[in-house]
């Protein structure tokens, strides 16, 4: 029997619609996967190869209250379709990659935009701007294939901030998984945040956020 020298970390879980828990292994995120968002961030949206960054698995937030992080004056919301993988593999075709998807959920990539801007300016890593505590709110995972079209939107205190359609993604869900599998061996338990449409903007403590993606269970939380 293994003798731990400290208490092992608590496993990160995301509830599944209908019951059960999805254990999280890694969180991958895709940057600039909607043309309008690429433009608002000052980039060329002409189907450049997707690029990825990551968040630690304990960035997951599933409760109705999310803590506003320290060390920022400019916290931004980014609504995203999240893929939950039930199988693994590497160097996969889009057709094979699609078969890895266990289910999908609504997620929000919270970003300390001021720290990200400073990191970009100085050529430093984005970790502090993207991978902080509770920076990856996520709703219930619905088992089955992920939607390929339908509304993706986010409102703050009842006011719509982001609005688009999943069919506006530059790289489809299957293509995102395929590209990612050329960089990492994917495994069951991986979550993939697939990008956000235009309209990202600031939120403050006390704001009520509602995120919708197609017919998936909506995600609602309040910043405290």
PDB file of C-alpha atoms in Angstrom:
ATOM      1  CA  UNK A   1       0.000   0.000   0.000  1.00  0.00           C
ATOM      2  CA  UNK A   2       1.349   3.437  -0.982  1.00  0.00           C
ATOM      3  CA  UNK A   3       2.219   5.703   1.928  1.00  0.00           C
ATOM      4  CA  UNK A   4       1.618   9.342   0.944  1.00  0.00           C
ATOM      5  CA  UNK A   5       3.871  11.937   2.547  1.00  0.00           C
ATOM      6  CA  UNK A   6       1.118  14.558   2.103  1.00  0.00           C
ATOM      7  CA  UNK A   7      -2.599  14.222   1.440  1.00  0.00           C
ATOM      8  CA  UNK A   8      -3.149  13.560  -2.303  1.00  0.00           C
ATOM      9  CA  UNK A   9      -4.905  16.340  -4.271  1.00  0.00           C
ATOM     10  CA  UNK A  10      -8.685  16.170  -4.501  1.00  0.00           C
ATOM     11  CA  UNK A  11      -9.769  14.880  -7.910  1.00  0.00           C
ATOM     12  CA  UNK A  12     -11.495  17.408 -10.180  1.00  0.00           C
ATOM     13  CA  UNK A  13     -14.972  16.360 -11.349  1.00  0.00           C
ATOM     14  CA  UNK A  14     -17.624  17.878 -13.628  1.00  0.00           C
ATOM     15  CA  UNK A  15     -21.250  16.739 -13.179  1.00  0.00           C
ATOM     16  CA  UNK A  16     -22.873  14.913 -16.105  1.00  0.00           C
ATOM     17  CA  UNK A  17     -26.465  15.530 -17.131  1.00  0.00           C
ATOM     18  CA  UNK A  18     -28.577  12.593 -15.945  1.00  0.00           C
ATOM     19  CA  UNK A  19     -26.127  11.639 -13.207  1.00  0.00           C
ATOM     20  CA  UNK A  20     -22.507  10.733 -12.689  1.00  0.00           C
ATOM     21  CA  UNK A  21     -19.246  12.650 -12.614  1.00  0.00           C
ATOM     22  CA  UNK A  22     -16.664  13.254 -15.352  1.00  0.00           C
ATOM     23  CA  UNK A  23     -13.085  13.115 -13.958  1.00  0.00           C
ATOM     24  CA  UNK A  24     -10.866  15.824 -15.464  1.00  0.00           C
ATOM     25  CA  UNK A  25      -7.340  15.020 -16.645  1.00  0.00           C
ATOM     26  CA  UNK A  26      -6.236  18.113 -18.598  1.00  0.00           C
ATOM     27  CA  UNK A  27      -7.805  21.323 -19.935  1.00  0.00           C
ATOM     28  CA  UNK A  28      -6.813  22.508 -23.404  1.00  0.00           C
ATOM     29  CA  UNK A  29      -8.035  25.768 -24.953  1.00  0.00           C
ATOM     30  CA  UNK A  30      -8.050  26.986 -28.573  1.00  0.00           C
ATOM     31  CA  UNK A  31      -7.209  30.595 -29.348  1.00  0.00           C
ATOM     32  CA  UNK A  32      -8.974  32.715 -31.990  1.00  0.00           C
ATOM     33  CA  UNK A  33     -11.286  30.064 -33.497  1.00  0.00           C
ATOM     34  CA  UNK A  34     -13.965  32.538 -34.644  1.00  0.00           C
ATOM     35  CA  UNK A  35     -13.111  35.023 -37.404  1.00  0.00           C
ATOM     36  CA  UNK A  36     -14.858  37.975 -35.756  1.00  0.00           C
ATOM     37  CA  UNK A  37     -13.049  37.379 -32.457  1.00  0.00           C
ATOM     38  CA  UNK A  38      -9.724  37.016 -34.275  1.00  0.00           C
ATOM     39  CA  UNK A  39     -10.323  40.422 -35.853  1.00  0.00           C
ATOM     40  CA  UNK A  40     -11.262  42.088 -32.566  1.00  0.00           C
ATOM     41  CA  UNK A  41      -8.010  40.759 -31.093  1.00  0.00           C
ATOM     42  CA  UNK A  42      -6.037  42.196 -34.020  1.00  0.00           C
ATOM     43  CA  UNK A  43      -5.298  38.887 -35.819  1.00  0.00           C
ATOM     44  CA  UNK A  44      -5.798  37.513 -39.351  1.00  0.00           C
ATOM     45  CA  UNK A  45      -8.744  35.062 -39.342  1.00  0.00           C
ATOM     46  CA  UNK A  46      -7.885  33.323 -42.623  1.00  0.00           C
ATOM     47  CA  UNK A  47      -7.784  29.763 -41.277  1.00  0.00           C
ATOM     48  CA  UNK A  48      -4.334  29.892 -39.757  1.00  0.00           C
ATOM     49  CA  UNK A  49      -3.358  26.680 -37.998  1.00  0.00           C
ATOM     50  CA  UNK A  50      -5.041  26.568 -34.576  1.00  0.00           C
ATOM     51  CA  UNK A  51      -2.910  27.328 -31.527  1.00  0.00           C
ATOM     52  CA  UNK A  52      -3.478  26.066 -28.020  1.00  0.00           C
ATOM     53  CA  UNK A  53      -2.869  26.965 -24.414  1.00  0.00           C
ATOM     54  CA  UNK A  54      -3.862  25.147 -21.247  1.00  0.00           C
ATOM     55  CA  UNK A  55      -5.323  25.617 -17.807  1.00  0.00           C
ATOM     56  CA  UNK A  56      -4.708  23.420 -14.756  1.00  0.00           C
ATOM     57  CA  UNK A  57      -7.545  20.998 -14.112  1.00  0.00           C
ATOM     58  CA  UNK A  58      -8.344  22.601 -10.766  1.00  0.00           C
ATOM     59  CA  UNK A  59      -9.254  25.802 -12.643  1.00  0.00           C
ATOM     60  CA  UNK A  60     -12.628  24.100 -13.206  1.00  0.00           C
ATOM     61  CA  UNK A  61     -15.530  25.869 -11.477  1.00  0.00           C
ATOM     62  CA  UNK A  62     -18.919  24.150 -11.263  1.00  0.00           C
ATOM     63  CA  UNK A  63     -20.617  26.101  -8.467  1.00  0.00           C
ATOM     64  CA  UNK A  64     -23.023  29.034  -8.946  1.00  0.00           C
ATOM     65  CA  UNK A  65     -20.535  31.483  -7.430  1.00  0.00           C
ATOM     66  CA  UNK A  66     -17.099  32.166  -8.925  1.00  0.00           C
ATOM     67  CA  UNK A  67     -14.444  34.187  -7.113  1.00  0.00           C
ATOM     68  CA  UNK A  68     -13.162  37.346  -8.803  1.00  0.00           C
ATOM     69  CA  UNK A  69      -9.382  36.798  -9.023  1.00  0.00           C
ATOM     70  CA  UNK A  70      -6.690  38.992  -7.490  1.00  0.00           C
ATOM     71  CA  UNK A  71      -4.011  40.899  -9.434  1.00  0.00           C
ATOM     72  CA  UNK A  72      -6.282  42.211 -12.201  1.00  0.00           C
ATOM     73  CA  UNK A  73      -8.320  45.278 -13.026  1.00  0.00           C
ATOM     74  CA  UNK A  74      -9.626  43.858 -16.316  1.00  0.00           C
ATOM     75  CA  UNK A  75     -11.240  40.401 -16.057  1.00  0.00           C
ATOM     76  CA  UNK A  76     -12.865  39.306 -19.345  1.00  0.00           C
ATOM     77  CA  UNK A  77     -15.504  36.698 -20.232  1.00  0.00           C
ATOM     78  CA  UNK A  78     -15.230  34.306 -23.209  1.00  0.00           C
ATOM     79  CA  UNK A  79     -18.110  31.852 -23.813  1.00  0.00           C
ATOM     80  CA  UNK A  80     -17.064  28.537 -25.374  1.00  0.00           C
ATOM     81  CA  UNK A  81     -18.266  25.104 -26.446  1.00  0.00           C
ATOM     82  CA  UNK A  82     -16.353  22.545 -24.353  1.00  0.00           C
ATOM     83  CA  UNK A  83     -15.621  19.020 -25.564  1.00  0.00           C
ATOM     84  CA  UNK A  84     -15.214  16.192 -23.043  1.00  0.00           C
ATOM     85  CA  UNK A  85     -13.145  13.251 -24.281  1.00  0.00           C
ATOM     86  CA  UNK A  86     -14.050   9.694 -23.395  1.00  0.00           C
ATOM     87  CA  UNK A  87     -11.203   8.047 -25.288  1.00  0.00           C
ATOM     88  CA  UNK A  88      -7.649   8.897 -26.297  1.00  0.00           C
ATOM     89  CA  UNK A  89      -5.213   8.795 -29.181  1.00  0.00           C
ATOM     90  CA  UNK A  90      -2.618  10.687 -31.169  1.00  0.00           C
ATOM     91  CA  UNK A  91      -2.133  11.780 -34.810  1.00  0.00           C
ATOM     92  CA  UNK A  92      -5.832  11.320 -35.476  1.00  0.00           C
ATOM     93  CA  UNK A  93      -7.841  12.147 -38.580  1.00  0.00           C
ATOM     94  CA  UNK A  94     -10.870  14.415 -38.018  1.00  0.00           C
ATOM     95  CA  UNK A  95     -13.134  11.396 -38.551  1.00  0.00           C
ATOM     96  CA  UNK A  96     -11.335   9.365 -35.878  1.00  0.00           C
ATOM     97  CA  UNK A  97     -10.962  12.376 -33.601  1.00  0.00           C
ATOM     98  CA  UNK A  98     -14.722  12.925 -33.578  1.00  0.00           C
ATOM     99  CA  UNK A  99     -15.165   9.437 -32.112  1.00  0.00           C
ATOM    100  CA  UNK A 100     -13.195  10.438 -29.004  1.00  0.00           C
ATOM    101  CA  UNK A 101     -15.861  12.913 -27.875  1.00  0.00           C
ATOM    102  CA  UNK A 102     -17.878  11.654 -24.907  1.00  0.00           C
ATOM    103  CA  UNK A 103     -20.014  14.765 -24.569  1.00  0.00           C
ATOM    104  CA  UNK A 104     -20.132  18.552 -24.582  1.00  0.00           C
ATOM    105  CA  UNK A 105     -20.823  21.428 -22.203  1.00  0.00           C
ATOM    106  CA  UNK A 106     -21.005  25.205 -21.996  1.00  0.00           C
ATOM    107  CA  UNK A 107     -17.868  26.840 -20.624  1.00  0.00           C
ATOM    108  CA  UNK A 108     -16.434  30.280 -19.986  1.00  0.00           C
ATOM    109  CA  UNK A 109     -12.736  31.075 -20.305  1.00  0.00           C
ATOM    110  CA  UNK A 110     -12.106  33.842 -17.768  1.00  0.00           C
ATOM    111  CA  UNK A 111      -9.044  35.923 -18.664  1.00  0.00           C
ATOM    112  CA  UNK A 112      -7.035  38.521 -16.762  1.00  0.00           C
ATOM    113  CA  UNK A 113      -6.774  40.636 -19.920  1.00  0.00           C
ATOM    114  CA  UNK A 114      -4.398  43.203 -18.468  1.00  0.00           C
ATOM    115  CA  UNK A 115      -1.930  40.471 -17.513  1.00  0.00           C
ATOM    116  CA  UNK A 116      -2.336  38.840 -20.912  1.00  0.00           C
ATOM    117  CA  UNK A 117      -1.660  42.133 -22.720  1.00  0.00           C
ATOM    118  CA  UNK A 118       1.491  42.652 -20.681  1.00  0.00           C
ATOM    119  CA  UNK A 119       2.640  39.077 -21.387  1.00  0.00           C
ATOM    120  CA  UNK A 120       2.090  39.549 -25.122  1.00  0.00           C
ATOM    121  CA  UNK A 121       4.003  42.826 -25.094  1.00  0.00           C
ATOM    122  CA  UNK A 122       7.001  41.320 -23.324  1.00  0.00           C
ATOM    123  CA  UNK A 123       6.884  37.899 -25.018  1.00  0.00           C
ATOM    124  CA  UNK A 124       6.225  36.080 -21.755  1.00  0.00           C
ATOM    125  CA  UNK A 125       3.936  33.076 -21.102  1.00  0.00           C
ATOM    126  CA  UNK A 126       0.176  33.555 -20.604  1.00  0.00           C
ATOM    127  CA  UNK A 127      -0.145  31.263 -17.574  1.00  0.00           C
ATOM    128  CA  UNK A 128      -0.993  33.940 -15.014  1.00  0.00           C
ATOM    129  CA  UNK A 129      -3.621  35.473 -17.297  1.00  0.00           C
ATOM    130  CA  UNK A 130      -5.392  32.206 -18.146  1.00  0.00           C
ATOM    131  CA  UNK A 131      -4.648  29.513 -15.550  1.00  0.00           C
ATOM    132  CA  UNK A 132      -5.730  31.045 -12.250  1.00  0.00           C
ATOM    133  CA  UNK A 133      -8.153  29.576  -9.712  1.00  0.00           C
ATOM    134  CA  UNK A 134     -11.740  29.143 -10.976  1.00  0.00           C
ATOM    135  CA  UNK A 135     -10.818  30.460 -14.427  1.00  0.00           C
ATOM    136  CA  UNK A 136     -12.725  27.680 -16.232  1.00  0.00           C
ATOM    137  CA  UNK A 137     -16.420  27.725 -15.237  1.00  0.00           C
ATOM    138  CA  UNK A 138     -18.309  24.858 -16.894  1.00  0.00           C
ATOM    139  CA  UNK A 139     -21.890  23.603 -16.966  1.00  0.00           C
ATOM    140  CA  UNK A 140     -23.295  20.075 -16.988  1.00  0.00           C
ATOM    141  CA  UNK A 141     -21.756  17.763 -19.573  1.00  0.00           C
ATOM    142  CA  UNK A 142     -24.340  16.300 -21.953  1.00  0.00           C
ATOM    143  CA  UNK A 143     -23.270  12.864 -23.281  1.00  0.00           C
ATOM    144  CA  UNK A 144     -23.279  12.388 -27.055  1.00  0.00           C
ATOM    145  CA  UNK A 145     -21.760  14.147 -30.043  1.00  0.00           C
ATOM    146  CA  UNK A 146     -21.171  17.885 -29.722  1.00  0.00           C
ATOM    147  CA  UNK A 147     -23.444  20.287 -31.642  1.00  0.00           C
ATOM    148  CA  UNK A 148     -22.023  21.662 -34.904  1.00  0.00           C
ATOM    149  CA  UNK A 149     -24.408  24.603 -35.248  1.00  0.00           C
ATOM    150  CA  UNK A 150     -26.668  26.669 -33.053  1.00  0.00           C
ATOM    151  CA  UNK A 151     -26.517  29.703 -30.809  1.00  0.00           C
ATOM    152  CA  UNK A 152     -23.461  30.546 -28.745  1.00  0.00           C
ATOM    153  CA  UNK A 153     -24.031  33.580 -26.534  1.00  0.00           C
ATOM    154  CA  UNK A 154     -23.233  35.215 -23.217  1.00  0.00           C
ATOM    155  CA  UNK A 155     -25.099  37.835 -21.221  1.00  0.00           C
ATOM    156  CA  UNK A 156     -24.070  39.839 -18.180  1.00  0.00           C
ATOM    157  CA  UNK A 157     -26.854  41.024 -15.852  1.00  0.00           C
ATOM    158  CA  UNK A 158     -29.360  40.248 -18.623  1.00  0.00           C
ATOM    159  CA  UNK A 159     -27.507  42.245 -21.314  1.00  0.00           C
ATOM    160  CA  UNK A 160     -26.215  40.241 -24.296  1.00  0.00           C
ATOM    161  CA  UNK A 161     -22.477  40.682 -24.755  1.00  0.00           C
ATOM    162  CA  UNK A 162     -21.536  37.838 -27.122  1.00  0.00           C
ATOM    163  CA  UNK A 163     -23.704  36.272 -29.816  1.00  0.00           C
ATOM    164  CA  UNK A 164     -22.811  33.949 -32.687  1.00  0.00           C
ATOM    165  CA  UNK A 165     -23.338  30.501 -34.178  1.00  0.00           C
ATOM    166  CA  UNK A 166     -21.212  27.393 -33.773  1.00  0.00           C
ATOM    167  CA  UNK A 167     -21.061  27.066 -37.568  1.00  0.00           C
ATOM    168  CA  UNK A 168     -18.864  30.193 -37.565  1.00  0.00           C
ATOM    169  CA  UNK A 169     -15.965  28.274 -36.005  1.00  0.00           C
ATOM    170  CA  UNK A 170     -12.870  28.426 -38.211  1.00  0.00           C
ATOM    171  CA  UNK A 171     -11.932  24.884 -37.192  1.00  0.00           C
ATOM    172  CA  UNK A 172     -14.715  22.401 -36.400  1.00  0.00           C
ATOM    173  CA  UNK A 173     -14.741  20.390 -33.192  1.00  0.00           C
ATOM    174  CA  UNK A 174     -13.390  17.304 -34.978  1.00  0.00           C
ATOM    175  CA  UNK A 175     -10.639  19.346 -36.635  1.00  0.00           C
ATOM    176  CA  UNK A 176      -9.673  20.927 -33.299  1.00  0.00           C
ATOM    177  CA  UNK A 177      -9.317  17.496 -31.667  1.00  0.00           C
ATOM    178  CA  UNK A 178      -7.382  16.220 -34.695  1.00  0.00           C
ATOM    179  CA  UNK A 179      -4.912  19.132 -34.617  1.00  0.00           C
ATOM    180  CA  UNK A 180      -4.472  18.839 -30.865  1.00  0.00           C
ATOM    181  CA  UNK A 181      -3.723  15.129 -31.176  1.00  0.00           C
ATOM    182  CA  UNK A 182      -0.661  15.940 -33.305  1.00  0.00           C
ATOM    183  CA  UNK A 183       0.820  17.883 -30.374  1.00  0.00           C
ATOM    184  CA  UNK A 184      -0.229  15.757 -27.380  1.00  0.00           C
ATOM    185  CA  UNK A 185      -1.470  12.252 -26.819  1.00  0.00           C
ATOM    186  CA  UNK A 186      -5.075  12.827 -25.800  1.00  0.00           C
ATOM    187  CA  UNK A 187      -6.616  10.747 -23.033  1.00  0.00           C
ATOM    188  CA  UNK A 188     -10.039  10.136 -21.446  1.00  0.00           C
ATOM    189  CA  UNK A 189     -10.841  12.987 -19.077  1.00  0.00           C
ATOM    190  CA  UNK A 190      -9.443  15.767 -21.273  1.00  0.00           C
ATOM    191  CA  UNK A 191     -11.554  18.920 -21.718  1.00  0.00           C
ATOM    192  CA  UNK A 192     -11.135  21.120 -24.801  1.00  0.00           C
ATOM    193  CA  UNK A 193     -12.429  24.712 -24.840  1.00  0.00           C
ATOM    194  CA  UNK A 194     -12.996  25.408 -28.557  1.00  0.00           C
ATOM    195  CA  UNK A 195     -12.844  29.212 -28.850  1.00  0.00           C
ATOM    196  CA  UNK A 196     -15.124  32.212 -28.473  1.00  0.00           C
ATOM    197  CA  UNK A 197     -17.047  34.586 -30.778  1.00  0.00           C
ATOM    198  CA  UNK A 198     -16.610  38.366 -30.773  1.00  0.00           C
ATOM    199  CA  UNK A 199     -17.827  40.573 -27.946  1.00  0.00           C
ATOM    200  CA  UNK A 200     -15.466  39.595 -25.153  1.00  0.00           C
ATOM    201  CA  UNK A 201     -15.391  42.207 -22.435  1.00  0.00           C
ATOM    202  CA  UNK A 202     -14.982  43.019 -18.761  1.00  0.00           C
ATOM    203  CA  UNK A 203     -16.914  41.697 -15.784  1.00  0.00           C
ATOM    204  CA  UNK A 204     -16.793  42.846 -12.165  1.00  0.00           C
ATOM    205  CA  UNK A 205     -17.669  41.396  -8.791  1.00  0.00           C
ATOM    206  CA  UNK A 206     -21.440  41.067  -8.425  1.00  0.00           C
ATOM    207  CA  UNK A 207     -22.089  40.472 -12.145  1.00  0.00           C
ATOM    208  CA  UNK A 208     -24.470  37.654 -13.079  1.00  0.00           C
ATOM    209  CA  UNK A 209     -23.256  35.690 -16.110  1.00  0.00           C
ATOM    210  CA  UNK A 210     -25.395  33.412 -18.293  1.00  0.00           C
ATOM    211  CA  UNK A 211     -23.759  31.417 -21.112  1.00  0.00           C
ATOM    212  CA  UNK A 212     -25.683  29.452 -23.758  1.00  0.00           C
ATOM    213  CA  UNK A 213     -24.404  27.026 -26.413  1.00  0.00           C
ATOM    214  CA  UNK A 214     -26.986  25.440 -28.713  1.00  0.00           C
ATOM    215  CA  UNK A 215     -29.294  23.134 -26.702  1.00  0.00           C
ATOM    216  CA  UNK A 216     -26.737  22.223 -24.036  1.00  0.00           C
ATOM    217  CA  UNK A 217     -27.540  22.855 -20.351  1.00  0.00           C
ATOM    218  CA  UNK A 218     -26.917  26.597 -19.790  1.00  0.00           C
ATOM    219  CA  UNK A 219     -24.171  27.846 -17.496  1.00  0.00           C
ATOM    220  CA  UNK A 220     -25.035  30.498 -14.900  1.00  0.00           C
ATOM    221  CA  UNK A 221     -22.824  31.967 -12.213  1.00  0.00           C
ATOM    222  CA  UNK A 222     -22.257  35.121 -10.172  1.00  0.00           C
ATOM    223  CA  UNK A 223     -18.864  36.703  -9.605  1.00  0.00           C
ATOM    224  CA  UNK A 224     -18.175  37.300  -5.929  1.00  0.00           C
TER     225      UNK A 224
END
